[in-house]
Tab-separated table of C-alpha atoms and ligand atoms in Angstrom:
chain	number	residue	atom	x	y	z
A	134	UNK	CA	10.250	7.372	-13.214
A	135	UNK	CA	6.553	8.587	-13.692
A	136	UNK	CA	4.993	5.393	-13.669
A	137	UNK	CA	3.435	6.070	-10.709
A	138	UNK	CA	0.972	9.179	-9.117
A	139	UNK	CA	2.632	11.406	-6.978
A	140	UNK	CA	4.005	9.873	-3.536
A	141	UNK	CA	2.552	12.864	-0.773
A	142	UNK	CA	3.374	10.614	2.469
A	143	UNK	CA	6.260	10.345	4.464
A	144	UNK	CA	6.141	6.067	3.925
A	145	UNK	CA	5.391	7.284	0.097
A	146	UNK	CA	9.690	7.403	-0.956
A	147	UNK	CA	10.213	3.900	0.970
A	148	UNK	CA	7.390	2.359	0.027
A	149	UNK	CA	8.786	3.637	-3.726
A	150	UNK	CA	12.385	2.585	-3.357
A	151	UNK	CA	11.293	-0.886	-2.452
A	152	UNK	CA	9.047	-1.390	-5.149
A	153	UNK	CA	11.979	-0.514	-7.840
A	154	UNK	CA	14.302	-2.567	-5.741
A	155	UNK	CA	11.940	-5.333	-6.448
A	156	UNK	CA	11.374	-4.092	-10.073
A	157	UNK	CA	14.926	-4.457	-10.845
A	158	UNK	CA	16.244	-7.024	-9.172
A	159	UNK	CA	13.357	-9.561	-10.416
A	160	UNK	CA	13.997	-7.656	-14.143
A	161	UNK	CA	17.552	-8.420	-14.016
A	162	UNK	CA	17.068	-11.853	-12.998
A	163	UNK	CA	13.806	-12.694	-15.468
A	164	UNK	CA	16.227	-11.277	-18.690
A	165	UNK	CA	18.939	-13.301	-17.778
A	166	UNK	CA	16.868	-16.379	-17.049
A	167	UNK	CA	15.098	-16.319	-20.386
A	168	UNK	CA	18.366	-14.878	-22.299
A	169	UNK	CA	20.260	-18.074	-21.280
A	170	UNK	CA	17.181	-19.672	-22.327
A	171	UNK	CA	17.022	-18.565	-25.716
A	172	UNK	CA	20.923	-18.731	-26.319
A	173	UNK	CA	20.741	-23.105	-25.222
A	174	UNK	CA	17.229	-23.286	-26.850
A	175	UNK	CA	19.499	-22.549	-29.952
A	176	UNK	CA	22.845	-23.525	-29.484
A	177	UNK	CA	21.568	-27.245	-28.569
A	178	UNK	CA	18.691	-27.275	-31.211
A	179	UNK	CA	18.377	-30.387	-33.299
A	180	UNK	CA	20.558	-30.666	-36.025
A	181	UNK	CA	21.596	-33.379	-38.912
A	182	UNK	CA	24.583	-35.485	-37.118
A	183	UNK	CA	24.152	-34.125	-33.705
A	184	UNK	CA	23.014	-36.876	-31.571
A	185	UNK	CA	21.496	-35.699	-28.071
A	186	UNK	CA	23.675	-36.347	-24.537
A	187	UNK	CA	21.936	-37.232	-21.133
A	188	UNK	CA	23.036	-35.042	-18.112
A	189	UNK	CA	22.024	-35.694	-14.721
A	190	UNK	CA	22.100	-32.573	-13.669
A	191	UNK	CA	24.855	-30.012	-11.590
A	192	UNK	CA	24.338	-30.178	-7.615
A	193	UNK	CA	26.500	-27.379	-7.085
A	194	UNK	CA	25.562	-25.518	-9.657
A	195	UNK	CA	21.520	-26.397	-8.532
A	196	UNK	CA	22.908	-25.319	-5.236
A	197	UNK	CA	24.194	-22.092	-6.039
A	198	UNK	CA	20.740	-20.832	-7.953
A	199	UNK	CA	18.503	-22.015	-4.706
A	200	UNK	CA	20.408	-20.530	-2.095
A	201	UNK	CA	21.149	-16.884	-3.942
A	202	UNK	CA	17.683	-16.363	-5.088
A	203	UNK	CA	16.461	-17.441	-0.880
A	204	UNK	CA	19.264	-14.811	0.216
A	205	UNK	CA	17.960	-12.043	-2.321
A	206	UNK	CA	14.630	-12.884	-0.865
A	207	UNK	CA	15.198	-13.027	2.608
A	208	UNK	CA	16.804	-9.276	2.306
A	209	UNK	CA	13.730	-8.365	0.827
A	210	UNK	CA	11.113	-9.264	2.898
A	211	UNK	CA	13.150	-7.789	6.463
A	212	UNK	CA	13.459	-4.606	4.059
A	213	UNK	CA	9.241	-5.106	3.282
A	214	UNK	CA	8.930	-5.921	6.922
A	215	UNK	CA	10.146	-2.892	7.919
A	216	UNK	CA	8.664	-0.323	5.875
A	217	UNK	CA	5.113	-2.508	6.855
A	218	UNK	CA	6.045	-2.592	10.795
A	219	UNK	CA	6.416	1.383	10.343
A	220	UNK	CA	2.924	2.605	9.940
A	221	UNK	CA	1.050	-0.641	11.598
A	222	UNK	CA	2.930	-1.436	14.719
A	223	UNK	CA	1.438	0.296	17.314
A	224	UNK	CA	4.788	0.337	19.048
A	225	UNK	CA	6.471	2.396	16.332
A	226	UNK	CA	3.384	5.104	15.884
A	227	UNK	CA	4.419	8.361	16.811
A	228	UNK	CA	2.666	10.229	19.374
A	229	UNK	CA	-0.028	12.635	17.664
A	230	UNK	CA	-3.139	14.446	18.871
A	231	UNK	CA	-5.165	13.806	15.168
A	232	UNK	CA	-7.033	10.889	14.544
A	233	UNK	CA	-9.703	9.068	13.146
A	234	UNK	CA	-12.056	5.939	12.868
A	235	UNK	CA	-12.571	5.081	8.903
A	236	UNK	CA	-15.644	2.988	9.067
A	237	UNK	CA	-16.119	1.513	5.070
A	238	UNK	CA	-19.265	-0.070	4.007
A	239	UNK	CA	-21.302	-1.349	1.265
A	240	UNK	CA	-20.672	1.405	-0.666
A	241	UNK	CA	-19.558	4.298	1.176
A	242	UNK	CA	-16.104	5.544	3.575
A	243	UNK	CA	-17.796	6.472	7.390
A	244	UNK	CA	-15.536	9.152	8.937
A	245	UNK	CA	-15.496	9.601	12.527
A	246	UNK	CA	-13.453	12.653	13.940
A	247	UNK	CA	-13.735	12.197	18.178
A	248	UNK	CA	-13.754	15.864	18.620
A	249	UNK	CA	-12.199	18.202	21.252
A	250	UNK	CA	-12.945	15.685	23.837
A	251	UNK	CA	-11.256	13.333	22.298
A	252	UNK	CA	-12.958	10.640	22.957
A	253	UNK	CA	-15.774	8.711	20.182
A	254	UNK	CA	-19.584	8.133	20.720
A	255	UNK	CA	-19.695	11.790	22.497
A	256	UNK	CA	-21.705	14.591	21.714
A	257	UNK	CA	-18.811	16.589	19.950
A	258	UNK	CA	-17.896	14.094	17.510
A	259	UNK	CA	-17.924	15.249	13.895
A	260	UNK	CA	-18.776	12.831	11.331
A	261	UNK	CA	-18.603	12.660	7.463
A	262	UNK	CA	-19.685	10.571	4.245
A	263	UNK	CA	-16.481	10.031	2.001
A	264	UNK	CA	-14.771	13.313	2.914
A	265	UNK	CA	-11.888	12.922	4.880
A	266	UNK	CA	-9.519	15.816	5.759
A	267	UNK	CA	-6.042	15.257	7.528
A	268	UNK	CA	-3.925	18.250	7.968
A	269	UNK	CA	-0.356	18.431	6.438
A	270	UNK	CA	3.213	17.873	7.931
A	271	UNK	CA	1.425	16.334	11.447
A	272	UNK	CA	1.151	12.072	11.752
A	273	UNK	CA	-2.519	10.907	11.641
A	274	UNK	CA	-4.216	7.681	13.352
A	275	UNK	CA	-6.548	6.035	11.123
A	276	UNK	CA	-8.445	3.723	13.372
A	277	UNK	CA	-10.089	1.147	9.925
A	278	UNK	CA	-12.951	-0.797	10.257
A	279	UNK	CA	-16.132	-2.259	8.053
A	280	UNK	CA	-19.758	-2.468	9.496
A	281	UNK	CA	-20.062	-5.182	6.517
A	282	UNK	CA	-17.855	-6.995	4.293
A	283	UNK	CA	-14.231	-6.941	3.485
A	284	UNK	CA	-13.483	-3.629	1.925
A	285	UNK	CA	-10.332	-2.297	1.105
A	286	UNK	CA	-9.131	1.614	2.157
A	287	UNK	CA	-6.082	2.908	-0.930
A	288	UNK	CA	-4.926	5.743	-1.410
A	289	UNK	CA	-2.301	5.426	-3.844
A	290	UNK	CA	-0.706	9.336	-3.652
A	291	UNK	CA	0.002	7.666	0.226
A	292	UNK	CA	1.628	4.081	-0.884
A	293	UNK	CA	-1.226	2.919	1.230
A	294	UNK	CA	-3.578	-0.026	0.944
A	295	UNK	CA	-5.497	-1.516	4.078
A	296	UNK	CA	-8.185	-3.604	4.548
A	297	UNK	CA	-10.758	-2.674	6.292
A	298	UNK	CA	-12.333	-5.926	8.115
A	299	UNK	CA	-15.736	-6.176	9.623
A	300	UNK	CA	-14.769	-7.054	13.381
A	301	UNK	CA	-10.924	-5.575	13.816
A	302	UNK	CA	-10.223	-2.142	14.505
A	303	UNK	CA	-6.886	-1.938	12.799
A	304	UNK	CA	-4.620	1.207	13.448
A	305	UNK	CA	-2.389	2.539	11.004
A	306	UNK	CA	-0.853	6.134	10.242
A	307	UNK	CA	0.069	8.606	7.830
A	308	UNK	CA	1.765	11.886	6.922
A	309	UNK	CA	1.152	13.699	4.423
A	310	UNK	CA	3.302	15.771	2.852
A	311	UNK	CA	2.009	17.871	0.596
A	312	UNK	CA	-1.599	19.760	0.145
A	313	UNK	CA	-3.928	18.176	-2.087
A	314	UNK	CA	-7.076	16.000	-3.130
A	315	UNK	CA	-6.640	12.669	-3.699
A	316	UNK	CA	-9.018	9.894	-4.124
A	317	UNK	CA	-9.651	7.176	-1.674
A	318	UNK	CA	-10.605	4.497	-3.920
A	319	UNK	CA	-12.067	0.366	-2.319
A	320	UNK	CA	-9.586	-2.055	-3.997
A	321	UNK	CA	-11.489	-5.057	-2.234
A	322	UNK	CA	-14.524	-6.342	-4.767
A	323	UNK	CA	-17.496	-5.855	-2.069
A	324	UNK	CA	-20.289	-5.991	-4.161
A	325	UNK	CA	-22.097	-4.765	-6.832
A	326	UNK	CA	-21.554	-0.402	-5.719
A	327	UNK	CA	-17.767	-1.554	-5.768
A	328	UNK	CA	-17.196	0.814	-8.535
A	329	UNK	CA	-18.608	3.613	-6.990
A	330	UNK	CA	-17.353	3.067	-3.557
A	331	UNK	CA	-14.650	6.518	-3.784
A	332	UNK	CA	-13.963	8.943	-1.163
A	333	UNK	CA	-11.760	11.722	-1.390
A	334	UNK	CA	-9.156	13.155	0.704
A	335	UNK	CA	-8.049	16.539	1.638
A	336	UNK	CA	-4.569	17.322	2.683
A	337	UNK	CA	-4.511	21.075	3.871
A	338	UNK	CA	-2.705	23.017	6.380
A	339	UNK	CA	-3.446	22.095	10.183
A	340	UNK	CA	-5.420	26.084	10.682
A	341	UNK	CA	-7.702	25.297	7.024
A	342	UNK	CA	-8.358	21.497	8.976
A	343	UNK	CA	-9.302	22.762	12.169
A	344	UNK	CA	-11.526	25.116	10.607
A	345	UNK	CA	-13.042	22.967	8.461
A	346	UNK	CA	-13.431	20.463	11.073
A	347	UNK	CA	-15.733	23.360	13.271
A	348	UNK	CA	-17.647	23.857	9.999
A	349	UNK	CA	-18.576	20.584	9.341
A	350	UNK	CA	-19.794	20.612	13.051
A	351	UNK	CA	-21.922	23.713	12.569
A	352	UNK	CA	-23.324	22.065	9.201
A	353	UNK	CA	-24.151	19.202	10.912
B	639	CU	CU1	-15.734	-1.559	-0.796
């Protein structure tokens, strides 16, 4: 269905499927809920000559609507847990030679690329003010942090929403899928710039990145 923007990640179609999972199972349930409602809100209404009966109450029946609901729950959250463990447990990352350290604050996305080297705080890093590029088709470490408050990195064209937390490097990654620009918007309230705190990101074939990574270098 086109509620939603256009999934360009490789979590994007999981992330998806769960959330319509959810949708549907908790729509099922809600119109069933309120349609038996509705039908005993009527059938036992008060009427002339219909005097009202006292029941205590079913405990099989009670039984039966606790423990389906916990099992339909329980499914969900190993099916959550999964998707989540995917692109935050370092364990599960794959191998890749791209990253990057995404350093929000009040009201602005700080992007850190280590350069050649590798490694951060050297000479060849290459740094940017809400621009981040990530080539297409290759997995991308996104090392998030905050030099301030809570802020919040989403990019909903990824299915992704993190927190960026003044303190904790937190390491997540993403593929994209597709070529694009997409917005990286803060969807933590961190003051009164919130509104303006946007970023945008470029998803562009791994030659355009590389090139546009020694560009921003010499522009530097
Ligand atoms: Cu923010």
């Amino acid at each position: 269905m086109g509620w939603m923007p256009e999934s360009v990640s490789t979590i994007g179609p999981k992330v998806d499927q769960l959330f319509w999972a959810i949708v549907w199972i908790t729509g099922f349930f809600f119109f069933l809920v309120q349609g038996v409602l509705l039908f005993f809100v009527l059938k036992y209404r008060a009427r002339p000559g219909h005097k009202a009966s006292y029941v205590h109450g079913n405990t099989v029946l009670e039984v039966v609507w606790t423990v389906i609901p916990a099992i339909i729950l329980l499914g969900l959250t190993i099916a959550s847990q999964k998707v989540w463990a995917q692109v935050r447990f370092p364990k599960q990352m794959p191998a890749t030679s791209v990253e990057l350290k995404l350093t929000a604050e009040q009201f602005a996305w700080n992007v850190l690329y280590p350069g050649p080297d590798g490694q951060y705080d050297t000479p060849d890093d290459i740094s940017t003010i809400n621009q981040l590029h990530m080539p297409v088709g290759t997995p991308v470490k996104l090392i998030v942090s905050s030099k301030d408050v809570i802020h919040s990195f989403f990019v909903p064209e990824f299915r992704m929403k993190q927190d960026a937390v003044p303190g904790l490097n937190i390491t997540i990654w993403l593929e994209a899928v597709k070529a694009g620009e997409f917005e990286i918007r803060c969807a933590e309230l961190c003051g009164l710039g919130h509104y303006r705190m946007k970023g945008f990101v470029t998803t562009e074939p791994m030659a355009d990145f590389e090139k546009w990574l020694v560009e921003t270098k010499a522009t530097e």
